[in-house]
Amino acid sequence: MDLIPKFLMANGQLVKLLIHTEVTRYLEFKVIEGSFVYKGGKVFKVPADEKEALSSNLMGMFEKRRFRNFLIYVRDFNKDDPKTWKEINPTRCTSQQLYDYFNLDKDTADFTGHAMALYRDDDYLTQSCLDLIERVRLYSESLARYGKSPYLYPLYGLGELPQGFARLSAIFGGTYMLDKPVDEIIMEEGKVVGVRSGEEIAKCSQVFCDPSYVTDKVTKVGQVIRCICLLNHPIPNTKDALSCQIIIPQKQVGRKSDIYVSCVSSTNQVAAKGWFIAMVSAFVETSNPELEIKPGLDLLGPIRQKFVSISDVYKPLDDGLTSQVFVSESFDATTHFETTCLDVLDIYKRATGKDFDFSLVKQHIECENN
C-alpha cells in the first residue's frame, strides 16, 4: 500500500469514514504542503478561494475576476435553495455551460476540472454541473480546514491504516492472520463459505478482497504506469514544499487522461532527512508508457534513482450478491483517494443493501499543521 501513495481530501468521504470507524484514534495526519497544476510547461499553485484567485499567476486580470465570481457562486450555492442557483438549473445545465455562463476560458476550465474537481478526463463537461459544483466546493472546504492544501497523509505512511484497523479489530474480538497465503476461496452452491490457507480453513459468509485473489471474477480494463523516484531535493517550482501534489491536465500534454505527481518526505516520516519520494503515474495510452509520463518526470529535477512498474487495472465482473464475494477495483493512476472511496462506498452498499449514512459522522480529526 505504501508503494502507491495516495492523499486524503481533508473534508472528503474517506476521512469521514475513518472518523466513523474511530480508527483515527490510532493515526496521526500531516497536511500536504502544496497543491499545484501544470500549465504551459510551468507549475502553478491551485487557487482555491476568492483571494487566491485574484493573486494567481495562472490567469490574466479579467479572467481572475471571472474566476473569483465563479468561486463565490460555488461557495453560496445550495442545491435545495433555487434562489442560489441564479439563472442556472444545475440538473439541466452542463459543466461546460456553467463555465460559459461565467465566461471562463479553456485554461481556467482545465485546471478547475482537473486540479480542483479532480476529474480524470473531460467527459464531465457534457454532464450535469451539480457534481462539478460539489467537487469544487469540497476542494475549497478541505483547504479551509487546515490551510496549505486540501490533502492529508498519515504520518509513517499509508501502512498505518491497516495497522490501525488491526488494533481496532482486536478490541471488537477480530483476528488478523498475518503472512498467510490464500490458497482457495471455498464455495458451496455458488456461495462463499470459507477461505483456505494450507490445511486451515476460516469459515465465513462474506469475503471482501482485491482482484488479485479472484482472477476469474474480474476483467482487465487497462494499465497504469507508476514511476517511484528518489530525490535529494524538493520538486522545483513548488516553493521548496516538503510534500505536494501536481496534476498535469490531459490537454496540456496532448493526452486522453491526466498525469499525476506526488511527493512526500521526512516531514511525513517516510524518508530520511534531506530525501524525497516522488511518484509519477498515469493511465497507459500507448505502446511506450514511460515516454507518456516524461512531462511529469521532467518536473522533478535530477533523479537519484527511479523504479518503474506497469500494473494491470481490473474491475469485478459482477456485484457479488450471489456469491457474497465482494471485489474491489484496482488502484487507478490518481494520487488521491477520491475514486477509491467511491469504490469502497459501492462495496458497502452491495454488501449491506443500503447507502452509508454520513450523518452518523460527528467527530473531527486531529492533524499536524506545521
mmCIF file of C-alpha atoms in Angstrom:
data_model
loop_
_atom_site.group_PDB
_atom_site.id
_atom_site.type_symbol
_atom_site.label_atom_id
_atom_site.label_comp_id
_atom_site.label_asym_id
_atom_site.label_seq_id
_atom_site.Cartn_x
_atom_site.Cartn_y
_atom_site.Cartn_z
ATOM 1 C CA MET A 1 0.000 0.000 0.000
ATOM 2 C CA ASP A 2 2.858 2.419 0.774
ATOM 3 C CA LEU A 3 4.234 1.817 -2.739
ATOM 4 C CA ILE A 4 1.136 3.563 -4.131
ATOM 5 C CA PRO A 5 0.925 6.735 -2.020
ATOM 6 C CA LYS A 6 -2.447 8.457 -2.204
ATOM 7 C CA PHE A 7 -3.572 11.592 -0.383
ATOM 8 C CA LEU A 8 -6.819 12.051 1.539
ATOM 9 C CA MET A 9 -9.108 15.032 0.916
ATOM 10 C CA ALA A 10 -9.329 16.714 4.337
ATOM 11 C CA ASN A 11 -13.105 17.087 4.239
ATOM 12 C CA GLY A 12 -13.712 14.154 1.928
ATOM 13 C CA GLN A 13 -15.702 10.976 2.326
ATOM 14 C CA LEU A 14 -12.754 8.738 3.207
ATOM 15 C CA VAL A 15 -11.767 10.924 6.162
ATOM 16 C CA LYS A 16 -15.381 10.835 7.330
ATOM 17 C CA LEU A 17 -15.406 7.044 7.032
ATOM 18 C CA LEU A 18 -12.192 6.785 9.054
ATOM 19 C CA ILE A 19 -13.631 9.075 11.722
ATOM 20 C CA HIS A 20 -16.811 6.997 11.857
ATOM 21 C CA THR A 21 -14.853 3.782 12.469
ATOM 22 C CA GLU A 22 -12.803 5.581 15.177
ATOM 23 C CA VAL A 23 -9.611 4.179 13.666
ATOM 24 C CA THR A 24 -8.290 7.757 13.688
ATOM 25 C CA ARG A 25 -7.518 7.347 17.393
ATOM 26 C CA TYR A 26 -4.522 5.256 16.259
ATOM 27 C CA LEU A 27 -3.398 7.595 13.478
ATOM 28 C CA GLU A 28 -1.729 10.969 13.070
ATOM 29 C CA PHE A 29 -2.057 13.003 9.895
ATOM 30 C CA LYS A 30 0.077 15.675 8.285
ATOM 31 C CA VAL A 31 -1.182 18.322 5.881
ATOM 32 C CA ILE A 32 0.352 18.112 2.409
ATOM 33 C CA GLU A 33 2.133 21.421 1.869
ATOM 34 C CA GLY A 34 1.095 22.279 -1.654
ATOM 35 C CA SER A 35 -1.400 21.579 -4.433
ATOM 36 C CA PHE A 36 -0.210 22.532 -7.910
ATOM 37 C CA VAL A 37 -1.280 22.335 -11.528
ATOM 38 C CA TYR A 38 0.746 22.235 -14.752
ATOM 39 C CA LYS A 39 0.080 24.794 -17.468
ATOM 40 C CA GLY A 40 2.170 25.701 -20.497
ATOM 41 C CA GLY A 41 5.256 23.896 -19.220
ATOM 42 C CA LYS A 42 5.177 25.560 -15.781
ATOM 43 C CA VAL A 43 3.876 24.654 -12.323
ATOM 44 C CA PHE A 44 1.383 26.929 -10.556
ATOM 45 C CA LYS A 45 -0.325 26.781 -7.174
ATOM 46 C CA VAL A 46 -4.000 25.933 -7.487
ATOM 47 C CA PRO A 47 -6.108 28.923 -6.367
ATOM 48 C CA ALA A 48 -8.994 27.740 -4.201
ATOM 49 C CA ASP A 49 -10.633 30.876 -2.796
ATOM 50 C CA GLU A 50 -11.509 34.380 -3.927
ATOM 51 C CA LYS A 51 -8.334 35.941 -2.511
ATOM 52 C CA GLU A 52 -6.020 33.433 -4.179
ATOM 53 C CA ALA A 53 -7.925 33.788 -7.442
ATOM 54 C CA LEU A 54 -7.082 37.498 -7.602
ATOM 55 C CA SER A 55 -3.389 36.926 -6.880
ATOM 56 C CA SER A 56 -2.823 33.811 -9.004
ATOM 57 C CA ASN A 57 -0.371 33.887 -11.915
ATOM 58 C CA LEU A 58 -2.461 31.270 -13.689
ATOM 59 C CA MET A 59 -4.821 33.872 -15.137
ATOM 60 C CA GLY A 60 -4.903 37.352 -16.547
ATOM 61 C CA MET A 61 -6.523 40.276 -14.736
ATOM 62 C CA PHE A 62 -10.028 39.981 -16.208
ATOM 63 C CA GLU A 63 -10.019 36.182 -16.014
ATOM 64 C CA LYS A 64 -9.127 36.383 -12.316
ATOM 65 C CA ARG A 65 -12.269 38.363 -11.599
ATOM 66 C CA ARG A 66 -14.433 35.971 -13.614
ATOM 67 C CA PHE A 67 -12.961 33.003 -11.755
ATOM 68 C CA ARG A 68 -13.462 34.789 -8.443
ATOM 69 C CA ASN A 69 -17.143 35.221 -9.297
ATOM 70 C CA PHE A 70 -17.328 31.522 -10.139
ATOM 71 C CA LEU A 71 -15.855 30.569 -6.738
ATOM 72 C CA ILE A 72 -18.276 32.883 -4.909
ATOM 73 C CA TYR A 73 -21.152 31.239 -6.770
ATOM 74 C CA VAL A 74 -19.899 27.759 -5.787
ATOM 75 C CA ARG A 75 -19.466 28.850 -2.159
ATOM 76 C CA ASP A 76 -23.004 30.240 -1.917
ATOM 77 C CA PHE A 77 -24.706 27.509 -3.951
ATOM 78 C CA ASN A 78 -27.321 25.375 -2.197
ATOM 79 C CA LYS A 79 -28.956 22.660 -4.264
ATOM 80 C CA ASP A 80 -32.030 22.817 -2.022
ATOM 81 C CA ASP A 81 -32.460 26.570 -2.454
ATOM 82 C CA PRO A 82 -33.240 27.627 -6.047
ATOM 83 C CA LYS A 83 -32.613 31.262 -5.074
ATOM 84 C CA THR A 84 -28.874 30.457 -5.002
ATOM 85 C CA TRP A 85 -28.909 28.971 -8.494
ATOM 86 C CA LYS A 86 -29.218 32.360 -10.271
ATOM 87 C CA GLU A 87 -30.075 31.604 -13.910
ATOM 88 C CA ILE A 88 -28.606 28.115 -13.797
ATOM 89 C CA ASN A 89 -30.613 24.926 -13.413
ATOM 90 C CA PRO A 90 -27.979 22.502 -12.059
ATOM 91 C CA THR A 91 -29.884 19.426 -13.189
ATOM 92 C CA ARG A 92 -30.079 20.599 -16.807
ATOM 93 C CA CYS A 93 -27.034 22.819 -17.180
ATOM 94 C CA THR A 94 -23.831 21.016 -18.182
ATOM 95 C CA SER A 95 -20.423 21.787 -16.721
ATOM 96 C CA GLN A 96 -19.376 23.400 -19.995
ATOM 97 C CA GLN A 97 -22.446 25.632 -19.912
ATOM 98 C CA LEU A 98 -21.600 26.650 -16.344
ATOM 99 C CA TYR A 99 -18.095 27.665 -17.449
ATOM 100 C CA ASP A 100 -19.613 29.560 -20.375
ATOM 101 C CA TYR A 101 -22.024 31.367 -18.029
ATOM 102 C CA PHE A 102 -19.062 32.830 -16.133
ATOM 103 C CA ASN A 103 -17.077 33.369 -19.367
ATOM 104 C CA LEU A 104 -14.187 31.229 -18.097
ATOM 105 C CA ASP A 105 -11.580 30.449 -20.745
ATOM 106 C CA LYS A 106 -10.436 26.928 -21.629
ATOM 107 C CA ASP A 107 -7.291 27.014 -19.478
ATOM 108 C CA THR A 108 -9.265 28.067 -16.394
ATOM 109 C CA ALA A 109 -11.839 25.360 -17.050
ATOM 110 C CA ASP A 110 -8.968 22.935 -17.491
ATOM 111 C CA PHE A 111 -7.359 23.435 -14.084
ATOM 112 C CA THR A 112 -10.735 23.809 -12.360
ATOM 113 C CA GLY A 113 -11.996 20.482 -13.657
ATOM 114 C CA HIS A 114 -8.791 18.519 -13.221
ATOM 115 C CA ALA A 115 -6.851 20.083 -10.315
ATOM 116 C CA MET A 116 -9.807 21.131 -8.134
ATOM 117 C CA ALA A 117 -12.742 18.907 -9.107
ATOM 118 C CA LEU A 118 -10.281 16.047 -9.765
ATOM 119 C CA TYR A 119 -11.922 14.706 -12.911
ATOM 120 C CA ARG A 120 -9.646 12.298 -14.764
ATOM 121 C CA ASP A 121 -10.830 13.268 -18.257
ATOM 122 C CA ASP A 122 -13.174 15.739 -19.952
ATOM 123 C CA ASP A 123 -16.285 13.572 -20.101
ATOM 124 C CA TYR A 124 -17.735 15.624 -17.227
ATOM 125 C CA LEU A 125 -18.117 18.671 -19.486
ATOM 126 C CA THR A 126 -21.283 17.237 -21.061
ATOM 127 C CA GLN A 127 -22.757 16.094 -17.740
ATOM 128 C CA SER A 128 -24.775 17.954 -15.092
ATOM 129 C CA CYS A 129 -22.816 20.772 -13.451
ATOM 130 C CA LEU A 130 -24.127 19.821 -9.997
ATOM 131 C CA ASP A 131 -21.332 17.308 -9.475
ATOM 132 C CA LEU A 132 -18.722 19.870 -10.601
ATOM 133 C CA ILE A 133 -20.053 22.447 -8.121
ATOM 134 C CA GLU A 134 -19.973 19.958 -5.251
ATOM 135 C CA ARG A 135 -16.450 18.793 -6.114
ATOM 136 C CA VAL A 136 -15.039 22.331 -6.294
ATOM 137 C CA ARG A 137 -16.711 23.214 -3.006
ATOM 138 C CA LEU A 138 -15.259 20.073 -1.384
ATOM 139 C CA TYR A 139 -11.795 21.166 -2.513
ATOM 140 C CA SER A 140 -12.283 24.668 -1.086
ATOM 141 C CA GLU A 141 -13.747 23.389 2.200
ATOM 142 C CA SER A 142 -10.908 20.896 2.609
ATOM 143 C CA LEU A 143 -8.361 23.633 2.011
ATOM 144 C CA ALA A 144 -10.064 25.910 4.534
ATOM 145 C CA ARG A 145 -9.992 23.171 7.158
ATOM 146 C CA TYR A 146 -6.216 23.076 7.658
ATOM 147 C CA GLY A 147 -4.686 25.503 5.141
ATOM 148 C CA LYS A 148 -1.701 24.967 2.802
ATOM 149 C CA SER A 149 -3.516 22.308 0.741
ATOM 150 C CA PRO A 150 -6.727 20.254 0.913
ATOM 151 C CA TYR A 151 -4.834 16.979 1.313
ATOM 152 C CA LEU A 152 -3.756 14.871 4.305
ATOM 153 C CA TYR A 153 -1.325 11.962 4.574
ATOM 154 C CA PRO A 154 -0.784 9.658 7.583
ATOM 155 C CA LEU A 155 2.494 10.056 9.440
ATOM 156 C CA TYR A 156 4.664 6.992 8.702
ATOM 157 C CA GLY A 157 2.735 6.250 5.521
ATOM 158 C CA LEU A 158 -0.456 4.520 4.430
ATOM 159 C CA GLY A 159 0.685 1.314 6.107
ATOM 160 C CA GLU A 160 -0.591 2.907 9.315
ATOM 161 C CA LEU A 161 -4.177 2.485 8.075
ATOM 162 C CA PRO A 162 -4.248 -1.339 8.128
ATOM 163 C CA GLN A 163 -2.266 -1.292 11.384
ATOM 164 C CA GLY A 164 -4.878 0.994 12.908
ATOM 165 C CA PHE A 165 -7.687 -1.281 11.775
ATOM 166 C CA ALA A 166 -5.824 -4.300 13.183
ATOM 167 C CA ARG A 167 -5.780 -2.640 16.627
ATOM 168 C CA LEU A 168 -9.424 -1.629 16.306
ATOM 169 C CA SER A 169 -10.406 -5.119 15.191
ATOM 170 C CA ALA A 170 -8.728 -6.662 18.239
ATOM 171 C CA ILE A 171 -10.876 -4.512 20.539
ATOM 172 C CA PHE A 172 -14.015 -5.978 18.978
ATOM 173 C CA GLY A 173 -12.727 -9.567 19.057
ATOM 174 C CA GLY A 174 -11.450 -9.738 15.487
ATOM 175 C CA THR A 175 -8.495 -11.916 14.482
ATOM 176 C CA TYR A 176 -5.788 -10.985 11.978
ATOM 177 C CA MET A 177 -3.933 -13.854 10.300
ATOM 178 C CA LEU A 178 -0.716 -12.270 9.017
ATOM 179 C CA ASP A 179 1.638 -13.678 6.384
ATOM 180 C CA LYS A 180 -0.933 -16.330 5.426
ATOM 181 C CA PRO A 181 -1.361 -17.174 1.747
ATOM 182 C CA VAL A 182 -4.910 -17.536 0.440
ATOM 183 C CA ASP A 183 -4.923 -20.867 -1.364
ATOM 184 C CA GLU A 184 -8.630 -21.137 -2.072
ATOM 185 C CA ILE A 185 -11.932 -19.357 -1.611
ATOM 186 C CA ILE A 186 -14.303 -22.201 -0.807
ATOM 187 C CA MET A 187 -17.718 -22.089 -2.446
ATOM 188 C CA GLU A 188 -20.802 -24.239 -1.905
ATOM 189 C CA GLU A 189 -23.762 -23.989 -4.276
ATOM 190 C CA GLY A 190 -22.309 -20.785 -5.714
ATOM 191 C CA LYS A 191 -21.908 -19.029 -2.365
ATOM 192 C CA VAL A 192 -18.770 -18.461 -0.283
ATOM 193 C CA VAL A 193 -18.437 -20.484 2.932
ATOM 194 C CA GLY A 194 -14.777 -20.098 3.807
ATOM 195 C CA VAL A 195 -11.164 -19.286 2.920
ATOM 196 C CA ARG A 196 -8.440 -21.936 2.921
ATOM 197 C CA SER A 197 -4.786 -21.304 3.778
ATOM 198 C CA GLY A 198 -2.763 -24.510 3.706
ATOM 199 C CA GLU A 199 -4.622 -27.023 5.846
ATOM 200 C CA GLU A 200 -6.533 -24.346 7.773
ATOM 201 C CA ILE A 201 -9.984 -23.069 6.833
ATOM 202 C CA ALA A 202 -11.517 -19.851 8.132
ATOM 203 C CA LYS A 203 -15.305 -20.149 7.797
ATOM 204 C CA CYS A 204 -17.240 -17.070 6.694
ATOM 205 C CA SER A 205 -20.397 -15.876 4.969
ATOM 206 C CA GLN A 206 -18.841 -12.943 3.082
ATOM 207 C CA VAL A 207 -15.439 -12.188 1.545
ATOM 208 C CA PHE A 208 -14.046 -8.748 0.673
ATOM 209 C CA CYS A 209 -10.922 -8.755 -1.478
ATOM 210 C CA ASP A 210 -8.983 -7.076 -4.263
ATOM 211 C CA PRO A 211 -8.826 -8.533 -7.812
ATOM 212 C CA SER A 212 -5.598 -10.496 -7.223
ATOM 213 C CA TYR A 213 -7.476 -13.066 -5.086
ATOM 214 C CA VAL A 214 -10.217 -13.868 -7.619
ATOM 215 C CA THR A 215 -8.809 -13.579 -11.129
ATOM 216 C CA ASP A 216 -11.829 -15.443 -12.530
ATOM 217 C CA LYS A 217 -14.228 -12.789 -11.214
ATOM 218 C CA VAL A 218 -12.574 -9.690 -12.750
ATOM 219 C CA THR A 219 -11.860 -8.255 -16.161
ATOM 220 C CA LYS A 220 -8.885 -6.174 -17.284
ATOM 221 C CA VAL A 221 -9.827 -2.607 -18.256
ATOM 222 C CA GLY A 222 -6.405 -1.052 -18.793
ATOM 223 C CA GLN A 223 -2.964 -0.451 -17.311
ATOM 224 C CA VAL A 224 -1.319 2.121 -15.058
ATOM 225 C CA ILE A 225 2.337 3.130 -15.133
ATOM 226 C CA ARG A 226 3.966 4.308 -11.904
ATOM 227 C CA CYS A 227 7.479 5.626 -11.503
ATOM 228 C CA ILE A 228 8.783 5.984 -7.938
ATOM 229 C CA CYS A 229 11.712 8.414 -7.848
ATOM 230 C CA LEU A 230 14.227 9.142 -5.097
ATOM 231 C CA LEU A 231 15.263 12.805 -4.920
ATOM 232 C CA ASN A 232 17.642 14.688 -2.640
ATOM 233 C CA HIS A 233 15.844 17.993 -3.173
ATOM 234 C CA PRO A 234 12.265 19.354 -3.245
ATOM 235 C CA ILE A 235 10.462 19.391 -6.574
ATOM 236 C CA PRO A 236 11.474 22.640 -8.335
ATOM 237 C CA ASN A 237 8.956 25.496 -8.589
ATOM 238 C CA THR A 238 6.912 24.298 -5.603
ATOM 239 C CA LYS A 239 8.401 26.847 -3.185
ATOM 240 C CA ASP A 240 10.516 24.068 -1.634
ATOM 241 C CA ALA A 241 7.419 22.189 -0.473
ATOM 242 C CA LEU A 242 8.344 19.154 1.604
ATOM 243 C CA SER A 243 5.224 17.407 0.281
ATOM 244 C CA CYS A 244 2.943 18.211 -2.628
ATOM 245 C CA GLN A 245 0.700 17.068 -5.440
ATOM 246 C CA ILE A 246 0.942 18.232 -9.049
ATOM 247 C CA ILE A 247 -1.728 17.434 -11.623
ATOM 248 C CA ILE A 248 -0.936 17.669 -15.327
ATOM 249 C CA PRO A 249 -4.279 18.060 -17.152
ATOM 250 C CA GLN A 250 -4.618 15.913 -20.248
ATOM 251 C CA LYS A 251 -4.910 18.775 -22.740
ATOM 252 C CA GLN A 252 -1.644 20.332 -21.571
ATOM 253 C CA VAL A 253 0.323 17.347 -22.889
ATOM 254 C CA GLY A 254 -1.969 16.007 -25.613
ATOM 255 C CA ARG A 255 -3.359 13.023 -23.710
ATOM 256 C CA LYS A 256 -6.775 11.488 -23.057
ATOM 257 C CA SER A 257 -6.249 11.402 -19.276
ATOM 258 C CA ASP A 258 -4.208 13.255 -16.662
ATOM 259 C CA ILE A 259 -0.705 12.656 -15.322
ATOM 260 C CA TYR A 260 -0.267 12.740 -11.532
ATOM 261 C CA VAL A 261 2.792 13.675 -9.474
ATOM 262 C CA SER A 262 3.037 13.258 -5.702
ATOM 263 C CA CYS A 263 5.888 13.908 -3.308
ATOM 264 C CA VAL A 264 6.428 13.019 0.373
ATOM 265 C CA SER A 265 9.495 13.283 2.597
ATOM 266 C CA SER A 266 10.835 13.211 6.139
ATOM 267 C CA THR A 267 8.090 15.634 7.187
ATOM 268 C CA ASN A 268 5.688 12.709 6.646
ATOM 269 C CA GLN A 269 8.062 10.310 8.462
ATOM 270 C CA VAL A 270 8.520 8.175 5.345
ATOM 271 C CA ALA A 271 12.063 9.130 4.297
ATOM 272 C CA ALA A 272 15.396 10.112 5.794
ATOM 273 C CA LYS A 273 16.001 13.817 6.294
ATOM 274 C CA GLY A 274 17.010 15.510 3.064
ATOM 275 C CA TRP A 275 15.406 12.829 0.876
ATOM 276 C CA PHE A 276 12.154 12.946 -1.072
ATOM 277 C CA ILE A 277 9.990 10.214 -2.579
ATOM 278 C CA ALA A 278 8.170 11.340 -5.700
ATOM 279 C CA MET A 279 5.801 9.288 -7.800
ATOM 280 C CA VAL A 280 4.619 9.955 -11.334
ATOM 281 C CA SER A 281 1.631 7.942 -12.556
ATOM 282 C CA ALA A 282 -0.756 7.807 -15.496
ATOM 283 C CA PHE A 283 -3.123 5.525 -17.332
ATOM 284 C CA VAL A 284 -1.283 3.806 -20.176
ATOM 285 C CA GLU A 285 -2.445 5.058 -23.581
ATOM 286 C CA THR A 286 0.358 3.994 -25.961
ATOM 287 C CA SER A 287 2.921 1.239 -26.506
ATOM 288 C CA ASN A 288 5.611 3.385 -24.823
ATOM 289 C CA PRO A 289 4.290 4.057 -21.294
ATOM 290 C CA GLU A 290 7.492 5.552 -19.881
ATOM 291 C CA LEU A 291 7.528 8.201 -22.597
ATOM 292 C CA GLU A 292 3.950 9.092 -21.628
ATOM 293 C CA ILE A 293 4.991 10.198 -18.129
ATOM 294 C CA LYS A 294 8.040 12.169 -19.295
ATOM 295 C CA PRO A 295 6.275 15.537 -18.697
ATOM 296 C CA GLY A 296 5.909 14.554 -15.043
ATOM 297 C CA LEU A 297 9.467 13.247 -14.711
ATOM 298 C CA ASP A 298 10.803 16.467 -16.253
ATOM 299 C CA LEU A 299 9.266 18.454 -13.392
ATOM 300 C CA LEU A 300 11.258 16.588 -10.737
ATOM 301 C CA GLY A 301 14.749 17.888 -11.479
ATOM 302 C CA PRO A 302 17.726 15.495 -11.008
ATOM 303 C CA ILE A 303 16.548 11.984 -10.079
ATOM 304 C CA ARG A 304 18.913 9.882 -7.980
ATOM 305 C CA GLN A 305 17.124 6.613 -8.660
ATOM 306 C CA LYS A 306 13.838 5.524 -10.140
ATOM 307 C CA PHE A 307 11.717 2.391 -10.180
ATOM 308 C CA VAL A 308 9.184 1.891 -12.974
ATOM 309 C CA SER A 309 6.269 -0.533 -12.821
ATOM 310 C CA ILE A 310 3.276 -1.195 -15.044
ATOM 311 C CA SER A 311 0.197 -2.699 -13.417
ATOM 312 C CA ASP A 312 -2.971 -4.100 -14.920
ATOM 313 C CA VAL A 313 -6.229 -2.475 -13.824
ATOM 314 C CA TYR A 314 -9.173 -4.760 -13.086
ATOM 315 C CA LYS A 315 -12.859 -4.352 -12.336
ATOM 316 C CA PRO A 316 -15.229 -7.002 -10.945
ATOM 317 C CA LEU A 317 -17.449 -8.856 -13.413
ATOM 318 C CA ASP A 318 -20.492 -8.848 -11.124
ATOM 319 C CA ASP A 319 -21.854 -7.216 -7.978
ATOM 320 C CA GLY A 320 -21.053 -10.203 -5.751
ATOM 321 C CA LEU A 321 -24.589 -10.506 -4.392
ATOM 322 C CA THR A 322 -24.993 -14.149 -5.422
ATOM 323 C CA SER A 323 -21.572 -15.406 -4.319
ATOM 324 C CA GLN A 324 -21.167 -12.905 -1.450
ATOM 325 C CA VAL A 325 -17.610 -12.330 -2.703
ATOM 326 C CA PHE A 326 -17.218 -8.558 -2.988
ATOM 327 C CA VAL A 327 -14.299 -7.485 -5.138
ATOM 328 C CA SER A 328 -12.797 -4.003 -5.248
ATOM 329 C CA GLU A 329 -11.381 -2.291 -8.309
ATOM 330 C CA SER A 330 -7.618 -1.952 -8.772
ATOM 331 C CA PHE A 331 -5.925 1.275 -7.691
ATOM 332 C CA ASP A 332 -6.064 3.782 -10.537
ATOM 333 C CA ALA A 333 -3.426 6.337 -11.522
ATOM 334 C CA THR A 334 -4.700 9.139 -9.285
ATOM 335 C CA THR A 335 -2.657 10.392 -6.327
ATOM 336 C CA HIS A 336 -5.742 10.884 -4.163
ATOM 337 C CA PHE A 337 -8.331 8.563 -2.626
ATOM 338 C CA GLU A 338 -11.472 10.144 -4.101
ATOM 339 C CA THR A 339 -12.083 7.435 -6.732
ATOM 340 C CA THR A 340 -11.103 4.659 -4.317
ATOM 341 C CA CYS A 341 -13.560 5.961 -1.741
ATOM 342 C CA LEU A 342 -16.403 5.747 -4.263
ATOM 343 C CA ASP A 343 -15.448 2.099 -4.799
ATOM 344 C CA VAL A 344 -15.494 1.453 -1.032
ATOM 345 C CA LEU A 345 -18.947 3.034 -0.703
ATOM 346 C CA ASP A 346 -20.192 0.946 -3.618
ATOM 347 C CA ILE A 347 -18.957 -2.262 -1.959
ATOM 348 C CA TYR A 348 -20.578 -1.195 1.319
ATOM 349 C CA LYS A 349 -23.924 -0.719 -0.422
ATOM 350 C CA ARG A 350 -23.690 -4.063 -2.221
ATOM 351 C CA ALA A 351 -22.766 -5.930 0.968
ATOM 352 C CA THR A 352 -25.291 -4.271 3.297
ATOM 353 C CA GLY A 353 -28.045 -3.312 0.881
ATOM 354 C CA LYS A 354 -28.024 0.353 1.936
ATOM 355 C CA ASP A 355 -26.039 3.539 1.441
ATOM 356 C CA PHE A 356 -23.595 4.631 4.128
ATOM 357 C CA ASP A 357 -25.184 7.319 6.319
ATOM 358 C CA PHE A 358 -22.681 10.163 6.557
ATOM 359 C CA SER A 359 -24.910 11.957 9.069
ATOM 360 C CA LEU A 360 -23.548 9.490 11.637
ATOM 361 C CA VAL A 361 -20.118 11.122 11.422
ATOM 362 C CA LYS A 362 -19.913 13.788 14.115
ATOM 363 C CA GLN A 363 -16.289 13.820 15.290
ATOM 364 C CA HIS A 364 -13.252 15.679 13.995
ATOM 365 C CA ILE A 365 -9.826 14.511 13.008
ATOM 366 C CA GLU A 366 -6.671 15.747 14.712
ATOM 367 C CA CYS A 367 -3.963 16.813 12.339
ATOM 368 C CA GLU A 368 -0.484 18.310 12.452
ATOM 369 C CA ASN A 369 -0.349 21.551 10.526
ATOM 370 C CA ASN A 370 3.143 22.886 10.895
#
